[in-house]
């Protein structure tokens, strides 16, 4: 029998492992990972505090923020989904839970009977005010506080530019 020896699998794996390690430790991967980890940790802290102190999730607060921006504010579920980067079905389930909790109500659109608008209830506005205070305290402590004023301005400007670029690229 004439068998040819198989190449050494470990010898081939070594350069690939080194290349993978370089990619995993690249500045871009580390920097983006730091952004995601920091944002996730802050979001988790906010969500935990809101659930404990106000009985709502961070996502529910985001809905209430959007609905409380102007007196008499009403917005469609589709617009909420777009604003909050949620799926249509996820938004429907979220609004269902918020409606059951007495935080929001659906009202028919005067322009289009097929569209339901969402508006905050009196209870929703009260919950929003309590939650906004919790949110502000944590954002100040963990997002604003650790940075020098100039660094904070640069960071928020950079985040705005990134958001603008992403919105334009998908729109």
PDB file of C-alpha atoms in Angstrom:
ATOM      1  CA  UNK A   1       0.000   0.000   0.000  1.00  0.00           C
ATOM      2  CA  UNK A   2       1.261   3.361  -0.982  1.00  0.00           C
ATOM      3  CA  UNK A   3       0.013   5.896   1.586  1.00  0.00           C
ATOM      4  CA  UNK A   4       1.023   9.517   1.513  1.00  0.00           C
ATOM      5  CA  UNK A   5       1.437  11.020   4.921  1.00  0.00           C
ATOM      6  CA  UNK A   6      -1.169  13.586   5.897  1.00  0.00           C
ATOM      7  CA  UNK A   7       0.103  17.072   6.514  1.00  0.00           C
ATOM      8  CA  UNK A   8       0.571  18.002  10.143  1.00  0.00           C
ATOM      9  CA  UNK A   9      -2.782  19.530  11.182  1.00  0.00           C
ATOM     10  CA  UNK A  10      -1.172  21.292  14.133  1.00  0.00           C
ATOM     11  CA  UNK A  11       1.366  23.012  11.898  1.00  0.00           C
ATOM     12  CA  UNK A  12      -1.443  24.374   9.677  1.00  0.00           C
ATOM     13  CA  UNK A  13      -3.512  25.442  12.661  1.00  0.00           C
ATOM     14  CA  UNK A  14      -0.733  27.502  14.242  1.00  0.00           C
ATOM     15  CA  UNK A  15      -0.681  30.376  11.688  1.00  0.00           C
ATOM     16  CA  UNK A  16      -4.493  30.448  11.640  1.00  0.00           C
ATOM     17  CA  UNK A  17      -4.592  30.604  15.442  1.00  0.00           C
ATOM     18  CA  UNK A  18      -2.106  33.472  15.453  1.00  0.00           C
ATOM     19  CA  UNK A  19      -4.082  35.352  12.788  1.00  0.00           C
ATOM     20  CA  UNK A  20      -7.305  34.800  14.756  1.00  0.00           C
ATOM     21  CA  UNK A  21      -5.652  36.072  17.945  1.00  0.00           C
ATOM     22  CA  UNK A  22      -4.426  39.198  16.129  1.00  0.00           C
ATOM     23  CA  UNK A  23      -7.939  39.840  14.769  1.00  0.00           C
ATOM     24  CA  UNK A  24      -9.573  39.251  18.162  1.00  0.00           C
ATOM     25  CA  UNK A  25      -7.126  41.636  19.820  1.00  0.00           C
ATOM     26  CA  UNK A  26      -7.282  44.351  17.185  1.00  0.00           C
ATOM     27  CA  UNK A  27      -7.859  47.923  18.290  1.00  0.00           C
ATOM     28  CA  UNK A  28     -11.193  48.116  16.437  1.00  0.00           C
ATOM     29  CA  UNK A  29     -12.509  44.933  18.045  1.00  0.00           C
ATOM     30  CA  UNK A  30     -11.371  46.058  21.511  1.00  0.00           C
ATOM     31  CA  UNK A  31     -12.722  49.611  21.141  1.00  0.00           C
ATOM     32  CA  UNK A  32     -16.100  48.517  19.799  1.00  0.00           C
ATOM     33  CA  UNK A  33     -16.319  45.825  22.480  1.00  0.00           C
ATOM     34  CA  UNK A  34     -15.646  48.467  25.127  1.00  0.00           C
ATOM     35  CA  UNK A  35     -18.480  50.618  23.746  1.00  0.00           C
ATOM     36  CA  UNK A  36     -20.903  47.675  23.729  1.00  0.00           C
ATOM     37  CA  UNK A  37     -19.885  46.443  27.189  1.00  0.00           C
ATOM     38  CA  UNK A  38     -20.146  49.924  28.707  1.00  0.00           C
ATOM     39  CA  UNK A  39     -23.539  50.600  27.120  1.00  0.00           C
ATOM     40  CA  UNK A  40     -24.834  47.166  28.129  1.00  0.00           C
ATOM     41  CA  UNK A  41     -23.650  47.534  31.731  1.00  0.00           C
ATOM     42  CA  UNK A  42     -25.233  50.978  32.027  1.00  0.00           C
ATOM     43  CA  UNK A  43     -28.481  49.774  30.444  1.00  0.00           C
ATOM     44  CA  UNK A  44     -28.571  46.823  32.874  1.00  0.00           C
ATOM     45  CA  UNK A  45     -28.053  49.126  35.875  1.00  0.00           C
ATOM     46  CA  UNK A  46     -30.783  51.461  34.675  1.00  0.00           C
ATOM     47  CA  UNK A  47     -33.172  48.587  33.939  1.00  0.00           C
ATOM     48  CA  UNK A  48     -32.581  46.999  37.362  1.00  0.00           C
ATOM     49  CA  UNK A  49     -33.151  50.300  39.192  1.00  0.00           C
ATOM     50  CA  UNK A  50     -36.273  51.136  37.166  1.00  0.00           C
ATOM     51  CA  UNK A  51     -37.803  47.715  37.789  1.00  0.00           C
ATOM     52  CA  UNK A  52     -37.012  47.950  41.510  1.00  0.00           C
ATOM     53  CA  UNK A  53     -38.022  51.590  42.088  1.00  0.00           C
ATOM     54  CA  UNK A  54     -40.746  52.174  39.481  1.00  0.00           C
ATOM     55  CA  UNK A  55     -42.013  48.787  38.329  1.00  0.00           C
ATOM     56  CA  UNK A  56     -41.111  49.367  34.670  1.00  0.00           C
ATOM     57  CA  UNK A  57     -38.348  48.265  32.315  1.00  0.00           C
ATOM     58  CA  UNK A  58     -35.861  50.566  30.644  1.00  0.00           C
ATOM     59  CA  UNK A  59     -37.613  49.937  27.318  1.00  0.00           C
ATOM     60  CA  UNK A  60     -40.917  51.039  28.846  1.00  0.00           C
ATOM     61  CA  UNK A  61     -39.206  54.216  30.018  1.00  0.00           C
ATOM     62  CA  UNK A  62     -37.991  54.815  26.465  1.00  0.00           C
ATOM     63  CA  UNK A  63     -41.604  54.571  25.243  1.00  0.00           C
ATOM     64  CA  UNK A  64     -42.757  56.998  27.930  1.00  0.00           C
ATOM     65  CA  UNK A  65     -39.926  59.419  27.072  1.00  0.00           C
ATOM     66  CA  UNK A  66     -41.092  59.418  23.463  1.00  0.00           C
ATOM     67  CA  UNK A  67     -44.745  59.877  24.453  1.00  0.00           C
ATOM     68  CA  UNK A  68     -44.098  62.624  27.012  1.00  0.00           C
ATOM     69  CA  UNK A  69     -41.959  64.899  24.815  1.00  0.00           C
ATOM     70  CA  UNK A  70     -44.898  67.183  24.126  1.00  0.00           C
ATOM     71  CA  UNK A  71     -48.227  67.763  25.885  1.00  0.00           C
ATOM     72  CA  UNK A  72     -50.927  65.717  24.173  1.00  0.00           C
ATOM     73  CA  UNK A  73     -48.300  63.668  22.320  1.00  0.00           C
ATOM     74  CA  UNK A  74     -49.749  60.701  20.446  1.00  0.00           C
ATOM     75  CA  UNK A  75     -47.657  58.462  18.254  1.00  0.00           C
ATOM     76  CA  UNK A  76     -48.333  55.379  16.171  1.00  0.00           C
ATOM     77  CA  UNK A  77     -46.931  52.018  17.169  1.00  0.00           C
ATOM     78  CA  UNK A  78     -45.050  51.922  13.863  1.00  0.00           C
ATOM     79  CA  UNK A  79     -43.296  55.198  14.685  1.00  0.00           C
ATOM     80  CA  UNK A  80     -42.493  53.912  18.194  1.00  0.00           C
ATOM     81  CA  UNK A  81     -40.998  50.755  16.684  1.00  0.00           C
ATOM     82  CA  UNK A  82     -38.845  52.862  14.350  1.00  0.00           C
ATOM     83  CA  UNK A  83     -37.784  55.273  17.109  1.00  0.00           C
ATOM     84  CA  UNK A  84     -36.879  52.487  19.522  1.00  0.00           C
ATOM     85  CA  UNK A  85     -35.426  50.108  16.906  1.00  0.00           C
ATOM     86  CA  UNK A  86     -37.883  47.367  17.875  1.00  0.00           C
ATOM     87  CA  UNK A  87     -39.800  44.986  15.661  1.00  0.00           C
ATOM     88  CA  UNK A  88     -43.443  45.696  14.989  1.00  0.00           C
ATOM     89  CA  UNK A  89     -44.545  42.592  16.902  1.00  0.00           C
ATOM     90  CA  UNK A  90     -42.185  43.398  19.787  1.00  0.00           C
ATOM     91  CA  UNK A  91     -43.639  46.892  19.996  1.00  0.00           C
ATOM     92  CA  UNK A  92     -47.186  45.521  19.975  1.00  0.00           C
ATOM     93  CA  UNK A  93     -46.383  43.176  22.874  1.00  0.00           C
ATOM     94  CA  UNK A  94     -44.657  45.979  24.781  1.00  0.00           C
ATOM     95  CA  UNK A  95     -47.589  48.364  24.327  1.00  0.00           C
ATOM     96  CA  UNK A  96     -49.969  45.555  25.342  1.00  0.00           C
ATOM     97  CA  UNK A  97     -48.060  45.155  28.639  1.00  0.00           C
ATOM     98  CA  UNK A  98     -47.931  48.907  29.191  1.00  0.00           C
ATOM     99  CA  UNK A  99     -51.645  49.234  28.481  1.00  0.00           C
ATOM    100  CA  UNK A 100     -52.427  46.417  30.938  1.00  0.00           C
ATOM    101  CA  UNK A 101     -50.308  48.250  33.545  1.00  0.00           C
ATOM    102  CA  UNK A 102     -52.308  51.447  32.962  1.00  0.00           C
ATOM    103  CA  UNK A 103     -49.319  53.403  31.614  1.00  0.00           C
ATOM    104  CA  UNK A 104     -50.591  54.036  28.067  1.00  0.00           C
ATOM    105  CA  UNK A 105     -53.767  53.773  26.041  1.00  0.00           C
ATOM    106  CA  UNK A 106     -54.434  53.238  22.376  1.00  0.00           C
ATOM    107  CA  UNK A 107     -56.683  55.734  20.617  1.00  0.00           C
ATOM    108  CA  UNK A 108     -57.893  55.693  17.009  1.00  0.00           C
ATOM    109  CA  UNK A 109     -56.109  58.002  14.614  1.00  0.00           C
ATOM    110  CA  UNK A 110     -58.365  60.820  13.421  1.00  0.00           C
ATOM    111  CA  UNK A 111     -56.673  60.675   9.984  1.00  0.00           C
ATOM    112  CA  UNK A 112     -56.618  56.900   9.440  1.00  0.00           C
ATOM    113  CA  UNK A 113     -59.015  54.499  11.161  1.00  0.00           C
ATOM    114  CA  UNK A 114     -56.606  51.609  10.520  1.00  0.00           C
ATOM    115  CA  UNK A 115     -53.950  53.227  12.720  1.00  0.00           C
ATOM    116  CA  UNK A 116     -53.980  53.177  16.508  1.00  0.00           C
ATOM    117  CA  UNK A 117     -52.108  55.949  18.252  1.00  0.00           C
ATOM    118  CA  UNK A 118     -50.516  55.498  21.668  1.00  0.00           C
ATOM    119  CA  UNK A 119     -50.684  58.135  24.383  1.00  0.00           C
ATOM    120  CA  UNK A 120     -49.594  58.172  28.028  1.00  0.00           C
ATOM    121  CA  UNK A 121     -52.194  57.969  30.780  1.00  0.00           C
ATOM    122  CA  UNK A 122     -52.079  60.129  33.908  1.00  0.00           C
ATOM    123  CA  UNK A 123     -50.569  57.146  35.714  1.00  0.00           C
ATOM    124  CA  UNK A 124     -48.061  56.751  32.879  1.00  0.00           C
ATOM    125  CA  UNK A 125     -46.965  60.370  33.206  1.00  0.00           C
ATOM    126  CA  UNK A 126     -46.535  59.983  36.983  1.00  0.00           C
ATOM    127  CA  UNK A 127     -44.526  56.800  36.511  1.00  0.00           C
ATOM    128  CA  UNK A 128     -42.466  58.552  33.862  1.00  0.00           C
ATOM    129  CA  UNK A 129     -41.578  61.406  36.237  1.00  0.00           C
ATOM    130  CA  UNK A 130     -40.401  58.969  38.933  1.00  0.00           C
ATOM    131  CA  UNK A 131     -38.504  56.861  36.392  1.00  0.00           C
ATOM    132  CA  UNK A 132     -36.919  59.919  34.771  1.00  0.00           C
ATOM    133  CA  UNK A 133     -35.412  60.889  38.135  1.00  0.00           C
ATOM    134  CA  UNK A 134     -33.953  57.388  38.598  1.00  0.00           C
ATOM    135  CA  UNK A 135     -32.649  57.416  35.023  1.00  0.00           C
ATOM    136  CA  UNK A 136     -31.092  60.879  35.387  1.00  0.00           C
ATOM    137  CA  UNK A 137     -29.321  59.914  38.610  1.00  0.00           C
ATOM    138  CA  UNK A 138     -27.721  56.832  37.049  1.00  0.00           C
ATOM    139  CA  UNK A 139     -26.826  58.529  33.758  1.00  0.00           C
ATOM    140  CA  UNK A 140     -25.190  61.370  35.690  1.00  0.00           C
ATOM    141  CA  UNK A 141     -23.304  58.934  37.928  1.00  0.00           C
ATOM    142  CA  UNK A 142     -22.070  56.490  35.291  1.00  0.00           C
ATOM    143  CA  UNK A 143     -22.176  58.302  31.915  1.00  0.00           C
ATOM    144  CA  UNK A 144     -21.517  61.967  32.646  1.00  0.00           C
ATOM    145  CA  UNK A 145     -19.683  61.901  35.971  1.00  0.00           C
ATOM    146  CA  UNK A 146     -16.616  59.847  35.006  1.00  0.00           C
ATOM    147  CA  UNK A 147     -15.721  62.253  32.164  1.00  0.00           C
ATOM    148  CA  UNK A 148     -14.281  65.737  32.082  1.00  0.00           C
ATOM    149  CA  UNK A 149     -16.791  68.229  30.657  1.00  0.00           C
ATOM    150  CA  UNK A 150     -14.869  68.592  27.370  1.00  0.00           C
ATOM    151  CA  UNK A 151     -14.597  64.813  26.987  1.00  0.00           C
ATOM    152  CA  UNK A 152     -18.341  64.447  27.547  1.00  0.00           C
ATOM    153  CA  UNK A 153     -19.078  67.034  24.838  1.00  0.00           C
ATOM    154  CA  UNK A 154     -16.716  65.258  22.421  1.00  0.00           C
ATOM    155  CA  UNK A 155     -18.233  61.857  23.241  1.00  0.00           C
ATOM    156  CA  UNK A 156     -21.831  62.962  22.687  1.00  0.00           C
ATOM    157  CA  UNK A 157     -20.855  64.751  19.476  1.00  0.00           C
ATOM    158  CA  UNK A 158     -19.093  61.602  18.226  1.00  0.00           C
ATOM    159  CA  UNK A 159     -22.076  59.421  19.138  1.00  0.00           C
ATOM    160  CA  UNK A 160     -24.389  61.824  17.282  1.00  0.00           C
ATOM    161  CA  UNK A 161     -22.203  61.601  14.195  1.00  0.00           C
ATOM    162  CA  UNK A 162     -22.172  57.798  14.349  1.00  0.00           C
ATOM    163  CA  UNK A 163     -25.962  57.717  14.756  1.00  0.00           C
ATOM    164  CA  UNK A 164     -26.419  60.136  11.855  1.00  0.00           C
ATOM    165  CA  UNK A 165     -24.173  58.041   9.592  1.00  0.00           C
ATOM    166  CA  UNK A 166     -26.045  54.850  10.475  1.00  0.00           C
ATOM    167  CA  UNK A 167     -29.469  56.451   9.944  1.00  0.00           C
ATOM    168  CA  UNK A 168     -28.415  57.825   6.545  1.00  0.00           C
ATOM    169  CA  UNK A 169     -26.930  54.483   5.499  1.00  0.00           C
ATOM    170  CA  UNK A 170     -30.148  52.602   6.267  1.00  0.00           C
ATOM    171  CA  UNK A 171     -32.611  55.273   5.105  1.00  0.00           C
TER     172      UNK A 171
END
